[in-house]
Tab-separated table of C-alpha atoms and ligand atoms in Angstrom:
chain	number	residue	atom	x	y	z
Q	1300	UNK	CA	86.133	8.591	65.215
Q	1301	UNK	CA	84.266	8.196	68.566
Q	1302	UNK	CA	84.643	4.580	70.320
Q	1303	UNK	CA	81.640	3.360	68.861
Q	1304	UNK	CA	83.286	3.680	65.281
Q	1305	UNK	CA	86.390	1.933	66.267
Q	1306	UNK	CA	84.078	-1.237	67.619
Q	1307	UNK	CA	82.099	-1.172	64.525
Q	1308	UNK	CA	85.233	-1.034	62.625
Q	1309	UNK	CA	87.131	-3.809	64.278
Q	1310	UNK	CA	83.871	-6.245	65.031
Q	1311	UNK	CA	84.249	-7.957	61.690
Q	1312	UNK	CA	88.021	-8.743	61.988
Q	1313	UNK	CA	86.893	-10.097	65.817
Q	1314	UNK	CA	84.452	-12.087	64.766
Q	1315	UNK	CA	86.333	-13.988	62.593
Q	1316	UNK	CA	89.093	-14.641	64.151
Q	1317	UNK	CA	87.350	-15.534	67.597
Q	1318	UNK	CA	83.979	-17.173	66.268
Q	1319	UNK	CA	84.086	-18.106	62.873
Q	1320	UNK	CA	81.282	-20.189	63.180
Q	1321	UNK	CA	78.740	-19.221	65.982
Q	1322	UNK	CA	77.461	-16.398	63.935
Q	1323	UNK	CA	74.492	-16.557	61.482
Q	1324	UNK	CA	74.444	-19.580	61.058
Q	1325	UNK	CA	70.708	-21.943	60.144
Q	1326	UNK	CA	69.620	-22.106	64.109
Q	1327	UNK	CA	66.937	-24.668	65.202
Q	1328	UNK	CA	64.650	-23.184	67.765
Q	1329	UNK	CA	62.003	-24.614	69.744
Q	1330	UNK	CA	58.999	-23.113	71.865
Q	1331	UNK	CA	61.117	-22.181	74.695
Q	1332	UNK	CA	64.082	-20.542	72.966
Q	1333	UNK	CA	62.465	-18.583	69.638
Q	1334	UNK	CA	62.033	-15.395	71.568
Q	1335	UNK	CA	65.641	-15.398	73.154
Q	1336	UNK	CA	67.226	-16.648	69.892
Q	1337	UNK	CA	65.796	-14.168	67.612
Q	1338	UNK	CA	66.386	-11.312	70.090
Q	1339	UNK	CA	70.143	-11.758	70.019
Q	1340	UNK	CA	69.925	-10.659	67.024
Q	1341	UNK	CA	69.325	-7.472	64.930
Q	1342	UNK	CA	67.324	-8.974	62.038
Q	1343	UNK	CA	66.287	-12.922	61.728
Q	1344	UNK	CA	63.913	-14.418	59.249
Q	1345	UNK	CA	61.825	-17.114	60.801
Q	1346	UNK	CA	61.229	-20.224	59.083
Q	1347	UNK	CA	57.780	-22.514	60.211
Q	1348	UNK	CA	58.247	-26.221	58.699
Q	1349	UNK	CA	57.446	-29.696	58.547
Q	1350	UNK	CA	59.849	-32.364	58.976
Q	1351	UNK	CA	59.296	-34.638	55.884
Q	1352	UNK	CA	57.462	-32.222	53.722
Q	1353	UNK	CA	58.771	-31.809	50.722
Q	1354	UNK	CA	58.090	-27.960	50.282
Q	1355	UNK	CA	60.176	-27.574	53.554
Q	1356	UNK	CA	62.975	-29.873	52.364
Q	1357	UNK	CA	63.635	-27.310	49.220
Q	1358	UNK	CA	63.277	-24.084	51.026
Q	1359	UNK	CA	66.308	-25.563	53.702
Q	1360	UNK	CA	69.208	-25.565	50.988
Q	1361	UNK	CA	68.207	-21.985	49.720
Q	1362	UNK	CA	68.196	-20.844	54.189
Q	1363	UNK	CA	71.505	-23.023	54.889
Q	1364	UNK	CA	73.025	-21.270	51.704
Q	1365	UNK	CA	71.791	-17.483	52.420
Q	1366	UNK	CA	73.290	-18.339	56.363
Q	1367	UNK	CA	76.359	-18.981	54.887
Q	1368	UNK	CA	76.591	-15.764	52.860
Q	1369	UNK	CA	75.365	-14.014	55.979
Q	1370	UNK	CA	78.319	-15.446	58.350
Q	1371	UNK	CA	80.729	-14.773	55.737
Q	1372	UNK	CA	79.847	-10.872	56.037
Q	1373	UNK	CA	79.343	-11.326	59.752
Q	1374	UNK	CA	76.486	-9.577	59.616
Q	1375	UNK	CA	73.830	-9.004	63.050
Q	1376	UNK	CA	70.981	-11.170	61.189
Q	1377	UNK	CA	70.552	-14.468	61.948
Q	1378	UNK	CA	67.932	-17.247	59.888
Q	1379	UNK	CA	65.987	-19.506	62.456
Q	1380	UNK	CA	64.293	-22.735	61.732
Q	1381	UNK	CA	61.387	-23.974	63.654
Q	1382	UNK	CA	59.619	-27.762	63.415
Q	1383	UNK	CA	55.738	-26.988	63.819
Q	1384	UNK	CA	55.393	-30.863	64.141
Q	1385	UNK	CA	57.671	-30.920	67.600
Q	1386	UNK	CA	56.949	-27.517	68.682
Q	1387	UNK	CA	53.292	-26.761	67.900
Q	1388	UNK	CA	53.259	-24.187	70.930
Q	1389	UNK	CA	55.190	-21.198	69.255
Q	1390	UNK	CA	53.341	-22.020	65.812
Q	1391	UNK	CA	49.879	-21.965	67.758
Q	1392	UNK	CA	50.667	-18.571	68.951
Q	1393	UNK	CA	51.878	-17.242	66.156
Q	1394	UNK	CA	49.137	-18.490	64.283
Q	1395	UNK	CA	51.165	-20.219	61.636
Q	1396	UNK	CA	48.529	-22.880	59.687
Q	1397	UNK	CA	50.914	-23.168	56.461
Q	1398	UNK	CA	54.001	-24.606	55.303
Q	1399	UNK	CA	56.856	-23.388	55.028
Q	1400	UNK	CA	55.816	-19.727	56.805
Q	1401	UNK	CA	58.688	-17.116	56.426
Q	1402	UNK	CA	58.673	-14.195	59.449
Q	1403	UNK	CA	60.980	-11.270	59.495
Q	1404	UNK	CA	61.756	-10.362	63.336
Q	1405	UNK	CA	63.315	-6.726	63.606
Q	1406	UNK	CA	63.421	-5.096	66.761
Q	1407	UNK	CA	60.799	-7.565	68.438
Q	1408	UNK	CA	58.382	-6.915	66.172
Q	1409	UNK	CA	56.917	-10.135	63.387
Q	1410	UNK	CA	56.016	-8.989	59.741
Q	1411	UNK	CA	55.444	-11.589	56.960
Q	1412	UNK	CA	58.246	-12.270	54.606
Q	1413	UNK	CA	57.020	-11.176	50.851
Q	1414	UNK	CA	60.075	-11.962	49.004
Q	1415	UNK	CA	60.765	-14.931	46.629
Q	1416	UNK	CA	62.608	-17.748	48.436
Q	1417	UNK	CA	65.907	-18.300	46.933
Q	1418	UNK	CA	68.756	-17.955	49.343
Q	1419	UNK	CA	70.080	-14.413	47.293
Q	1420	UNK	CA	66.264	-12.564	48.101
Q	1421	UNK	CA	66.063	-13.859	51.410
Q	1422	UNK	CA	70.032	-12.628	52.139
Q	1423	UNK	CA	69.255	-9.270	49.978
Q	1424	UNK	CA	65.936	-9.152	52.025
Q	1425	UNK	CA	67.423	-9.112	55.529
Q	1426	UNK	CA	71.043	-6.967	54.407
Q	1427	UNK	CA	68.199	-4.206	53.486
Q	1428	UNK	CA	66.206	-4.610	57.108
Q	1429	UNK	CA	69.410	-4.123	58.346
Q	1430	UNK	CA	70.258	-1.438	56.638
Q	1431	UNK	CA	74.279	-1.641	57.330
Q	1432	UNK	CA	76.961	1.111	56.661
Q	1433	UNK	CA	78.507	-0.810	53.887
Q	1434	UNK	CA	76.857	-2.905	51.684
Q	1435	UNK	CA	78.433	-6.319	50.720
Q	1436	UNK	CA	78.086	-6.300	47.141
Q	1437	UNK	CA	78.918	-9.722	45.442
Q	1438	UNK	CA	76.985	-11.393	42.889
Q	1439	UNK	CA	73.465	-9.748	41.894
Q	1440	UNK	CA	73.819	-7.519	44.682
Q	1441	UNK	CA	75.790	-4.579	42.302
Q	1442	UNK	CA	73.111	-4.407	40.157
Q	1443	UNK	CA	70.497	-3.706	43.326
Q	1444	UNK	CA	72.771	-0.713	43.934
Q	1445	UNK	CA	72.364	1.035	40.781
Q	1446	UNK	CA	69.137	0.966	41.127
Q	1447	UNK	CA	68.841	2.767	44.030
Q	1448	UNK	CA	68.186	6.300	43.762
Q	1449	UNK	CA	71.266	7.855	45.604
Q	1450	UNK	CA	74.684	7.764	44.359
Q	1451	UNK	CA	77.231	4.988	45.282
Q	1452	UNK	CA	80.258	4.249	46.271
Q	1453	UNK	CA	81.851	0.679	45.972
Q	1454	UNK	CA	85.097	-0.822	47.027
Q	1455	UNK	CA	86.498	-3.575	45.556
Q	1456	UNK	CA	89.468	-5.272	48.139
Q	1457	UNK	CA	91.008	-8.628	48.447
Q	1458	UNK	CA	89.100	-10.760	50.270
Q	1459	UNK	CA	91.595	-10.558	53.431
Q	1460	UNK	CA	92.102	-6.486	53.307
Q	1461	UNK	CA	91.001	-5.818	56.595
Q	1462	UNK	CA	92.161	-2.296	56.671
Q	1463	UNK	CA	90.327	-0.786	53.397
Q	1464	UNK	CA	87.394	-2.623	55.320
Q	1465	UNK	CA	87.781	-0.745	58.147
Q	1466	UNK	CA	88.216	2.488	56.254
Q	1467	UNK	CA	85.113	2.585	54.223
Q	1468	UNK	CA	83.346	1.217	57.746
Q	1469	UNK	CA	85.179	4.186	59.575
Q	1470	UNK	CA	83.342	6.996	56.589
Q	1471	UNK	CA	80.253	5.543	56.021
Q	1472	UNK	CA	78.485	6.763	59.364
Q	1473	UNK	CA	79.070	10.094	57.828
Q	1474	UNK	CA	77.452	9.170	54.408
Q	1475	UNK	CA	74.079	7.331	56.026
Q	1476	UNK	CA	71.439	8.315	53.685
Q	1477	UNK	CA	73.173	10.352	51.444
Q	1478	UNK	CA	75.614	7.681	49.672
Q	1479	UNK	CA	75.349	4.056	49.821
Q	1480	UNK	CA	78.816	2.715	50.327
Q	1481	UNK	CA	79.268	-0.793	49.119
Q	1482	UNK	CA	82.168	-3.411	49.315
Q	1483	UNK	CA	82.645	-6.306	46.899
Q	1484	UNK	CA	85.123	-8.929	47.893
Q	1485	UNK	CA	87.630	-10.823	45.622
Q	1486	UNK	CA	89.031	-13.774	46.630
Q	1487	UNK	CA	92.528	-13.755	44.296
Q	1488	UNK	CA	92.128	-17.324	43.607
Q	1489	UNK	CA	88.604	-17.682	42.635
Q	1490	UNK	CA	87.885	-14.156	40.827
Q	1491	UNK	CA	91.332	-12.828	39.479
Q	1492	UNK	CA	90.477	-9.077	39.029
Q	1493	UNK	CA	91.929	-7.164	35.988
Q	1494	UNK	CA	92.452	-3.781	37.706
Q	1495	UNK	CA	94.741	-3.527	40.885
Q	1496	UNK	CA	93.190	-3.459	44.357
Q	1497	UNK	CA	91.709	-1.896	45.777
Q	1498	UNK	CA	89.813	0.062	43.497
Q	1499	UNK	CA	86.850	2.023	43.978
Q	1500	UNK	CA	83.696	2.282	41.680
Q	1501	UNK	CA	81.119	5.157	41.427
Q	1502	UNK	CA	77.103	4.844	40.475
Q	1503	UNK	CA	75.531	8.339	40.394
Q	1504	UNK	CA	72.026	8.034	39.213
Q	1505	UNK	CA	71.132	12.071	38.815
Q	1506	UNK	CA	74.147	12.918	37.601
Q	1507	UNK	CA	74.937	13.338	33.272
Q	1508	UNK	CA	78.117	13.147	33.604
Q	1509	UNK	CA	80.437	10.196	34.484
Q	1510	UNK	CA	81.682	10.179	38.044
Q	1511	UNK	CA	85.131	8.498	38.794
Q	1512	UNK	CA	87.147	8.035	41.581
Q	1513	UNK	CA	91.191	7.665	40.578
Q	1514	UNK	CA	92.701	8.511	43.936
Q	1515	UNK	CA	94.640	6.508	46.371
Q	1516	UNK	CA	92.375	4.791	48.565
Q	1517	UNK	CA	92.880	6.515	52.016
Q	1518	UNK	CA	90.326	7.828	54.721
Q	1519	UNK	CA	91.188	11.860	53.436
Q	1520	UNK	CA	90.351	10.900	49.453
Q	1521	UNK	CA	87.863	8.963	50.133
Q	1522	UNK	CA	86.267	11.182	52.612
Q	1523	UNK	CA	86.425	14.215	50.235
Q	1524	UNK	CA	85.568	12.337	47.304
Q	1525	UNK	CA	82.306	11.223	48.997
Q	1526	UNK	CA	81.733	14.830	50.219
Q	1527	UNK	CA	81.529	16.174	46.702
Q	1528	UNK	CA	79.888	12.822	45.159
Q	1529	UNK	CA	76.850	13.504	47.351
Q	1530	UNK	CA	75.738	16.319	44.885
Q	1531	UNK	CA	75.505	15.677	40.964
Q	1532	UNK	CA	78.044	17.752	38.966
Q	1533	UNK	CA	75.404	18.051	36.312
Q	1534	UNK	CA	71.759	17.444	37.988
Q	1535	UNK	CA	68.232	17.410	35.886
Q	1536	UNK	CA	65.858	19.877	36.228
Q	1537	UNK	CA	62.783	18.685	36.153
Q	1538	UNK	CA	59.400	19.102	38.161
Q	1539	UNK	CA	61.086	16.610	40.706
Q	1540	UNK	CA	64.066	18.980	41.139
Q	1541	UNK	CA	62.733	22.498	39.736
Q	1542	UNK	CA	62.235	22.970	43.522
Q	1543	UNK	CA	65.483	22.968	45.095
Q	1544	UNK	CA	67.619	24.333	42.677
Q	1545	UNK	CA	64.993	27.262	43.094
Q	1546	UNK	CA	64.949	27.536	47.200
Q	1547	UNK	CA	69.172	27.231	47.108
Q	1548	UNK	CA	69.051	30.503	45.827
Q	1549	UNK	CA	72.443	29.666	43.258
Q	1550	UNK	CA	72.512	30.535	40.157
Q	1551	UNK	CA	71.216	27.394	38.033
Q	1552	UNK	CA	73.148	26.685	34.138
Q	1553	UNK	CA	70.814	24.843	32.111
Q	1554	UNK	CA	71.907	22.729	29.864
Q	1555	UNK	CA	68.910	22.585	27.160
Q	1556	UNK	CA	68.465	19.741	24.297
Q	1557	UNK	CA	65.973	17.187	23.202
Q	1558	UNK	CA	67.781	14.038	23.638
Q	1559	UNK	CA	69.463	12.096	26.655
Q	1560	UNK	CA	72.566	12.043	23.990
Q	1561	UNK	CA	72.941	15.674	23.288
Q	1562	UNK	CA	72.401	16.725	27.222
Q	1563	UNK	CA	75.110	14.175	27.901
Q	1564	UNK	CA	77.613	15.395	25.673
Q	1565	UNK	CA	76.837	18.837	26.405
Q	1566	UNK	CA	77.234	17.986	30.263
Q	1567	UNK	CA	80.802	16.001	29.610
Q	1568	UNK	CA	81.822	18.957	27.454
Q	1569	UNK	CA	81.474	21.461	30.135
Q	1570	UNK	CA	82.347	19.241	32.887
Q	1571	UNK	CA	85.335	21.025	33.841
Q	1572	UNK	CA	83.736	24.256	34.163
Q	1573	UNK	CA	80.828	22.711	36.469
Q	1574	UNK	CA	83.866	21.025	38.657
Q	1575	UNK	CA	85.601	24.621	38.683
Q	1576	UNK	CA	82.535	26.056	39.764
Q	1577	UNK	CA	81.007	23.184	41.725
Q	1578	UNK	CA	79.255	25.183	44.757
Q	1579	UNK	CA	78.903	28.472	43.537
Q	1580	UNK	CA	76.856	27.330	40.399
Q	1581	UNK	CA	74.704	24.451	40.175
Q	1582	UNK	CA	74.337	22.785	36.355
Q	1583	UNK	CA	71.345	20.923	35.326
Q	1584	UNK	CA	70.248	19.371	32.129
Q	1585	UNK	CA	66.519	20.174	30.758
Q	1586	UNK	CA	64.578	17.964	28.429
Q	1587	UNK	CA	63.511	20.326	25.665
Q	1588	UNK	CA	61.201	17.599	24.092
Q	1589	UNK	CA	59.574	17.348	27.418
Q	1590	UNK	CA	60.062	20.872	28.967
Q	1591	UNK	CA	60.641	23.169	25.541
Q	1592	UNK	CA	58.236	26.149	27.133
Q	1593	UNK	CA	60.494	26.276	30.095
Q	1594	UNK	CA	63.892	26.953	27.874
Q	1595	UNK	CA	61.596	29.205	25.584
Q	1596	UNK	CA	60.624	31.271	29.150
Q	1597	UNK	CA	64.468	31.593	29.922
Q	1598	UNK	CA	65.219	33.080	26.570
Q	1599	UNK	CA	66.566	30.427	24.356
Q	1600	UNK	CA	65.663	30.112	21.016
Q	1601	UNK	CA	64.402	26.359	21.208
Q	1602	UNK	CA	64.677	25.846	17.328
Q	1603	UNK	CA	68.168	26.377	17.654
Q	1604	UNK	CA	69.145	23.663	20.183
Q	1605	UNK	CA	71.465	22.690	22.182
Q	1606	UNK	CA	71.503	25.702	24.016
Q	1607	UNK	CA	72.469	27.071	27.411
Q	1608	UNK	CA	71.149	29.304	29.356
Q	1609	UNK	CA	71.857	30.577	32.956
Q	1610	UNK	CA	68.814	31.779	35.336
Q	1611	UNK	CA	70.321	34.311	38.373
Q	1612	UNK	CA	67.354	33.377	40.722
Q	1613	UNK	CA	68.549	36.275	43.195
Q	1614	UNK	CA	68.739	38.737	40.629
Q	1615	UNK	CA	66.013	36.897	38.860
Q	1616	UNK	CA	67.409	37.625	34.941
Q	1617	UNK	CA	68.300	34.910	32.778
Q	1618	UNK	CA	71.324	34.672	30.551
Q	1619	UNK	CA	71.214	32.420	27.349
Q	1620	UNK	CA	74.672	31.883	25.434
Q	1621	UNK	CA	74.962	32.866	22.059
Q	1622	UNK	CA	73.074	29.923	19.936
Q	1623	UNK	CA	74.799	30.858	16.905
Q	1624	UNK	CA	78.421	29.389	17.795
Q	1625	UNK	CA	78.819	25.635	19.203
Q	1626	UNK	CA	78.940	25.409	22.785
Q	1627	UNK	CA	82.430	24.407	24.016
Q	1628	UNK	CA	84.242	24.455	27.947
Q	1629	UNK	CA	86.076	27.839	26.745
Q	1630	UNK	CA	82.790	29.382	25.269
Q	1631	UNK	CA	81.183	28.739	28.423
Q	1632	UNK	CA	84.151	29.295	30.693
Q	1633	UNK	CA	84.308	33.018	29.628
Q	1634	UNK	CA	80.809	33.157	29.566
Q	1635	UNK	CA	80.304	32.737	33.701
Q	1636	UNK	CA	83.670	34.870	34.092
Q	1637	UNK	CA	81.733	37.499	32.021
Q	1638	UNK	CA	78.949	37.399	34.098
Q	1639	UNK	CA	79.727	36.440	37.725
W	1262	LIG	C1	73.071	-7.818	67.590
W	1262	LIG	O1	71.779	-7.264	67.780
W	1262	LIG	C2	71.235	-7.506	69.054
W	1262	LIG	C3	69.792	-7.022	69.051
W	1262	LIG	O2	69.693	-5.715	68.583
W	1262	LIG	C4	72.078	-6.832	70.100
W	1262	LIG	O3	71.547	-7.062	71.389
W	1262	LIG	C5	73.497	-7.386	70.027
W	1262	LIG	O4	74.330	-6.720	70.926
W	1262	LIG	C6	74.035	-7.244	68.601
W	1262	LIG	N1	75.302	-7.954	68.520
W	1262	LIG	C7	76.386	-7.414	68.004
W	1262	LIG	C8	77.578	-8.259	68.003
W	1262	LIG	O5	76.373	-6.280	67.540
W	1263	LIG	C1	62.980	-0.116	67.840
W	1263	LIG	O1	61.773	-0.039	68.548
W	1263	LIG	C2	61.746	0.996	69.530
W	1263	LIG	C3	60.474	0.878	70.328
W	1263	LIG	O2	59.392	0.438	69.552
W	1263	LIG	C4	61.899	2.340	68.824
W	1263	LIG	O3	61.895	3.384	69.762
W	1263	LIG	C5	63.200	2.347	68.061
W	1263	LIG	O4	63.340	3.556	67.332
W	1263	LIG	C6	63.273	1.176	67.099
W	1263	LIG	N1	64.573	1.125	66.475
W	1263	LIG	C7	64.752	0.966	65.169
W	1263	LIG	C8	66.165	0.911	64.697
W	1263	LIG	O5	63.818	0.853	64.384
């Protein structure tokens, strides 16, 4: 880990221990500071009020309460507050004529805020400006993740485990775009948690079968884990995929039926043959209701499903497994050894 790591890694713990409370907190500006206030940090949202307007007076609890959340994770984002009555110069020149007016300022440039304006959007809006290494994941924020469309990876720690911080911060760089890493933190008091922590959680939306994690949490199993969770054990294929499974040139193992049901238990039953093989054979589910010509191309019977078939794009022949006997991990097992 370069030095840059290590001061990512150990800003958090700094920060609250030196400056518990400079940092993201609700900070008045006026005309003179705004631009020096909102360039010290990463991300702020702007907010352009009234003093004694009522519409401003019920957007303040929602800021003051996404600040909080936002100091607690120490994040670089910071939520300013500006009185148009007292400062009419900034709001003149940045042509603000209603009340309240919510501006995201990201790398010194201004873009409206769209959001809704309860503290949770406005803190979820900003985290995803910001874009960090590891997610904090409390609250609503778990079921944002899953509905992303990488896989993810989330920690749960004790509120005061600095070091499994520090570890997932110390991976992540590695996983940028690939994996979102996520961290929820339980306060033993508050939240008693049934399993032991730290425990880690897995979200993998392309893959049909269940990912889990049940390794100690170090940097090496994590690490690896992550490594292999960035591919699906048992993809789709599908017009969105068809592509690269194609171009990677290794040999593809369909898994072919006409429900979500029957490719899922298909895909758990031969899960241990896709993890023996995982890298020399890629496995993929197709949708036979929705793709039926394509299994019928690679050779399968498709009144006789499930069925699997395997297509050898180098030597470009296709394989199907016997229909007539129920597909099980042995069947299939000795089928690949037969073949590659
Ligand atoms: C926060 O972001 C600002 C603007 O990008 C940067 O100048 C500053 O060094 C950052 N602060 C920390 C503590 O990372
Ligand atoms: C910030 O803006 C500069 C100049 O416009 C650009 O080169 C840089 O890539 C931007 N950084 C990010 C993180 O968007």
């Amino acid at each position: 880990m370069g030095q840059v790591g290590t001061l990512i890694s150990l800003l958090p713990l700094l920060l609250v221990t030196l400056t518990p409370k400079a940092w993201s907190k609700l900070i008045e500006a006026n005309s003179d500071s705004f631009n020096a206030q909102s360039s010290a940090y990463a991300v702020s949202l702007a907010t352009f009020c009234l003093s004694n307007y009522k519409p401003c007076d019920d957007i303040r609890g929602e800021l003051k309460s996404a600040a909080e959340t936002l100091q607690n994770y120490n994040y670089n984002a910071s939520l300013i507050s500006i009185d148009c009555g007292s400062q009419a110069d900034i709001c003149r020149e940045l042509d603000i004529i209603s009340y309240p007016t919510l501006r995201i300022i990201s790398n010194g440039s201004i873009s409206r805020y769209r959001g809704s304006r309860d503290s949770q959007s406005i803190f979820s809006r900003l985290i995803k400006e910001l874009n960090p290494l590891v997610w904090p994941l409390e609250d609503g924020y778990l079921e944002d993740i899953k509905s992303l469309s990488i896989p993810a990876l989330v920690i749960h720690v004790e509120e005061n485990d600095h070091l499994t911080r520090q570890l997932i911060q110390a991976i992540a760089p590695d996983f940028r775009g690939s994996i979102v890493m996520g961290i929820v933190a339980h306060s033993m008091q508050d939240d008693p948690v049934e399993r032991d922590l730290p425990f880690v959680d897995v979200y993998h939306p392309m893959d049909e079968v269940t990912r889990t994690f049940d390794g100690p949490v170090d940097q090496k199993t994590l690490d690896d884990f992550a490594q292999r969770l960035s591919r699906p054990l048992v993809g789709r294929f599908d017009p969105t995929t068809s592509e690269t499974y194609e171009k990677s040139k290794v040999p593809l193992v369909y898994i072919c039926a006409d429900t979500d049901r029957e490719r899922k238990e298909v895909a758990e039953l031969v899960r241990s043959v896709a993890t023996k093989n995982h890298g020399s054979l890629h496995f993929a589910t197709l949708d036979t209701q929705r793709y039926g010509f394509h299994a019928y191309q690679l050779g399968l019977d498709i009144d006789k499903l499930p069925g699997l078939v395997i297509q050898d794009f180098l030597g470009k022949a296709t394989f199907p497994l016997d229909q007539e006997e129920p597909i099980t991990a042995e069947l299939v097992d000795g089928f690949i050894s037969s073949l590659f």
